[in-house]
Coordinates of N, CA, C and O in Angstrom, one line a residue:
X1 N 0.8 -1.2 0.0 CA 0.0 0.0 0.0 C 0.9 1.2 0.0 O 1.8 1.4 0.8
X2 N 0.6 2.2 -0.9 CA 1.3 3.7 -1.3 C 0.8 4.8 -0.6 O -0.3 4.5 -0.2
X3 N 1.1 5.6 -0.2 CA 0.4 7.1 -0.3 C 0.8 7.7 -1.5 O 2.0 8.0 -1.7
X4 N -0.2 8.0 -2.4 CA 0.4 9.3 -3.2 C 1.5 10.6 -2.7 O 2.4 11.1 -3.3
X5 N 0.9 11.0 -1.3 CA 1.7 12.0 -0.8 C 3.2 11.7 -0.1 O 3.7 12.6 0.5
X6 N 3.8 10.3 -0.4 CA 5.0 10.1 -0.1 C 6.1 10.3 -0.4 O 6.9 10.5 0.5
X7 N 6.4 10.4 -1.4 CA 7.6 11.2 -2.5 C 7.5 12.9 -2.2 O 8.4 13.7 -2.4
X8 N 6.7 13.1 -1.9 CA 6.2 14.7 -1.5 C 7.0 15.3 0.0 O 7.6 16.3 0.3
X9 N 6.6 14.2 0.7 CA 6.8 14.5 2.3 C 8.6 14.5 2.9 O 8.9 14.6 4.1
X10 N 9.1 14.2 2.1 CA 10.7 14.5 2.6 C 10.7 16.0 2.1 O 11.4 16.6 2.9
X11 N 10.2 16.8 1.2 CA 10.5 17.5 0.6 C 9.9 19.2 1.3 O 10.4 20.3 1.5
X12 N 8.4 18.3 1.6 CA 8.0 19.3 2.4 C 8.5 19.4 4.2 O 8.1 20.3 5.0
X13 N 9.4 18.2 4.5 CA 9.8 18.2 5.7 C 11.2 19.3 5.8 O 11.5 19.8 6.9
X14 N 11.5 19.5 5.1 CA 12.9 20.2 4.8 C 12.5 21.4 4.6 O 13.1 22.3 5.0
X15 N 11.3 21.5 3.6 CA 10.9 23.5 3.9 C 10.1 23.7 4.9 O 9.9 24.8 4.6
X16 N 9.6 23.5 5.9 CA 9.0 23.4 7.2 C 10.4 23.4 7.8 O 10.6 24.2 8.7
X17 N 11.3 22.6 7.5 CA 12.6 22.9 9.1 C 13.4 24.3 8.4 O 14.1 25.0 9.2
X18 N 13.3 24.6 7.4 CA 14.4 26.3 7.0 C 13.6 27.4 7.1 O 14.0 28.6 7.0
X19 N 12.1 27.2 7.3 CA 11.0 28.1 7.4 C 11.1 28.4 8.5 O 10.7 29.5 9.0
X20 N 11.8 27.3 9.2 CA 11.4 27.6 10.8 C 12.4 28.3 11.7 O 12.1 28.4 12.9
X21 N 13.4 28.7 11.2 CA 14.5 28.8 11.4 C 14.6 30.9 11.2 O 15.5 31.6 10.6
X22 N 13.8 31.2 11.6 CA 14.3 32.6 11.1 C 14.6 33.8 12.4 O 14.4 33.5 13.6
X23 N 15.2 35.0 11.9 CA 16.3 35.8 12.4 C 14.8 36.1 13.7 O 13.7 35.6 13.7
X24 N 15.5 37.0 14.9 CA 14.7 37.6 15.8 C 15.5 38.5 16.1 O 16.7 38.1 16.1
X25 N 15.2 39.9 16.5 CA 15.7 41.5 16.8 C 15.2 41.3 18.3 O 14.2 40.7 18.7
X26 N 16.2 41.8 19.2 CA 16.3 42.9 20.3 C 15.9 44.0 20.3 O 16.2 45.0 19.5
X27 N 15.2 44.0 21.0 CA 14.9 46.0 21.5 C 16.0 46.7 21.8 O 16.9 46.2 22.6
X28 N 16.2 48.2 21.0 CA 17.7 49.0 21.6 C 17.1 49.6 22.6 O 17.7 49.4 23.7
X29 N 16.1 50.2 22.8 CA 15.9 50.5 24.1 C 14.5 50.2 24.8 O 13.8 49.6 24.0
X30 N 14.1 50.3 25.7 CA 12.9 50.3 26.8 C 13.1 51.2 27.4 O 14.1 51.9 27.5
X31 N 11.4 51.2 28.2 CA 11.0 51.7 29.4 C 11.0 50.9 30.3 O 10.7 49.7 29.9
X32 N 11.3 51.0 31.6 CA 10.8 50.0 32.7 C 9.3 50.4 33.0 O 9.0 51.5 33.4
X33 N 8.5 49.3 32.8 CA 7.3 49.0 33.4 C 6.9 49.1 34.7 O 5.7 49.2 35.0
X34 N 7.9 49.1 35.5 CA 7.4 48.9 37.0 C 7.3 47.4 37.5 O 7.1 47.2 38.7
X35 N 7.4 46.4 36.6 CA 7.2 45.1 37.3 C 8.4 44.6 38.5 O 8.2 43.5 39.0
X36 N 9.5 45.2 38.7 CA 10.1 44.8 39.0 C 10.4 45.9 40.2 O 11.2 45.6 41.1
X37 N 9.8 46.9 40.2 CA 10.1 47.7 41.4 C 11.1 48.6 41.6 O 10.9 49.9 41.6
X38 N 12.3 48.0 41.6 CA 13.4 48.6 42.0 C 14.0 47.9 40.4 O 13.7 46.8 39.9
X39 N 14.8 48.6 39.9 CA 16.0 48.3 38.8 C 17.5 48.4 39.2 O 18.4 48.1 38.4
X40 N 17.7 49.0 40.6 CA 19.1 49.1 40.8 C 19.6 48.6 40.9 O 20.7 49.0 41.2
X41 N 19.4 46.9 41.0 CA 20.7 46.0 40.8 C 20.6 45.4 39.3 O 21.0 44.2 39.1
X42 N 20.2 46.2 38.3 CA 20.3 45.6 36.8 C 21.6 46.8 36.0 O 21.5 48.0 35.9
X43 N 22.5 45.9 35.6 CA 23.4 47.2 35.3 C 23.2 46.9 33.9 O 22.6 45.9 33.6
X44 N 23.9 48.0 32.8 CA 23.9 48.0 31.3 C 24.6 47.0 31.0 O 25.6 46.5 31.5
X45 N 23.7 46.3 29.6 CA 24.8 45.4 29.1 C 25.6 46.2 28.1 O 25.6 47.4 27.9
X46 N 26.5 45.1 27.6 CA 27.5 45.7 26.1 C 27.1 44.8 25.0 O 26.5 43.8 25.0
X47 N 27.8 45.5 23.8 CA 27.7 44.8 23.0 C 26.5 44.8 22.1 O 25.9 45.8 21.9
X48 N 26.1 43.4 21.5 CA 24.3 42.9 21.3 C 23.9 42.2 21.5 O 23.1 41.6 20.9
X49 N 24.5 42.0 23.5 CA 23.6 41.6 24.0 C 22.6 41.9 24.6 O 21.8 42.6 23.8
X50 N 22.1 41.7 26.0 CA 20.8 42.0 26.5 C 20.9 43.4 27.0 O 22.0 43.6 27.5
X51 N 20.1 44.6 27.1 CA 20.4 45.5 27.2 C 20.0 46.0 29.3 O 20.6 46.7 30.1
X52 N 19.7 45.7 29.3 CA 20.2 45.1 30.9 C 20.2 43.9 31.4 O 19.3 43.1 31.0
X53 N 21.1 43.4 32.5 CA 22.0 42.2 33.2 C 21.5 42.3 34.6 O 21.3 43.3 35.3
X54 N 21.4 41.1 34.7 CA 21.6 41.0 36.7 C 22.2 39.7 36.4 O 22.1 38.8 35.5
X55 N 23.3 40.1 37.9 CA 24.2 38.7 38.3 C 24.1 38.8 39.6 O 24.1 40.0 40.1
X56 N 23.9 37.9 40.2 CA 24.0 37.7 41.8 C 25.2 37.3 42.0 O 25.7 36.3 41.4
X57 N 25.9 38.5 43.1 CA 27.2 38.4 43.1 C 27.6 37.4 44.5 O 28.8 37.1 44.8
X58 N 26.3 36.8 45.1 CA 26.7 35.8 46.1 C 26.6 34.6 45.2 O 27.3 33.6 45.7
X59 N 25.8 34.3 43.9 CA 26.2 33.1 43.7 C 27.0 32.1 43.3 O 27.9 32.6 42.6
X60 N 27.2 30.6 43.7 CA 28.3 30.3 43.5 C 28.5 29.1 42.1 O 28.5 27.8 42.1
X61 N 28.5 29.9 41.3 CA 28.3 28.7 40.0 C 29.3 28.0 39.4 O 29.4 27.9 38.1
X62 N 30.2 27.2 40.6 CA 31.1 26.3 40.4 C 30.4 25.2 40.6 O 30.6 24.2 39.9
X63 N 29.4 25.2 41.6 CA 28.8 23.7 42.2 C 28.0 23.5 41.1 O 27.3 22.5 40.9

């Protein structure tokens, strides 16, 4: 037993996975919303990365 649609379906599997695959932009700047209250432990990022960071400087991310 065949499917007609079988010779088809590798083909269409492979434009479904490079379709899926596309670019996403960062915001250059914001507003703070207020959800977070206080912002003063978020310092500037660099770069193009995240445009503000927090690191907890008690943690210990060896273990």
């Amino acid at each position: 037993m065949t499917f007609p649609a079988a010779p088809a379906l590798p083909g269409a599997v492979a434009v479904a996975l490079l379709c899926g695959c596309g670019a996403t932009k960062q915001a250059r700047e914001v507003q703070p919303s207020g959800f977070l209250g206080s912002y003063s432990s978020l310092r500037k990022g660099n770069g193009d990365g995240p445009l503000l960071v927090y690191a907890n400087p008690a943690a210990d991310c060896r273990k």
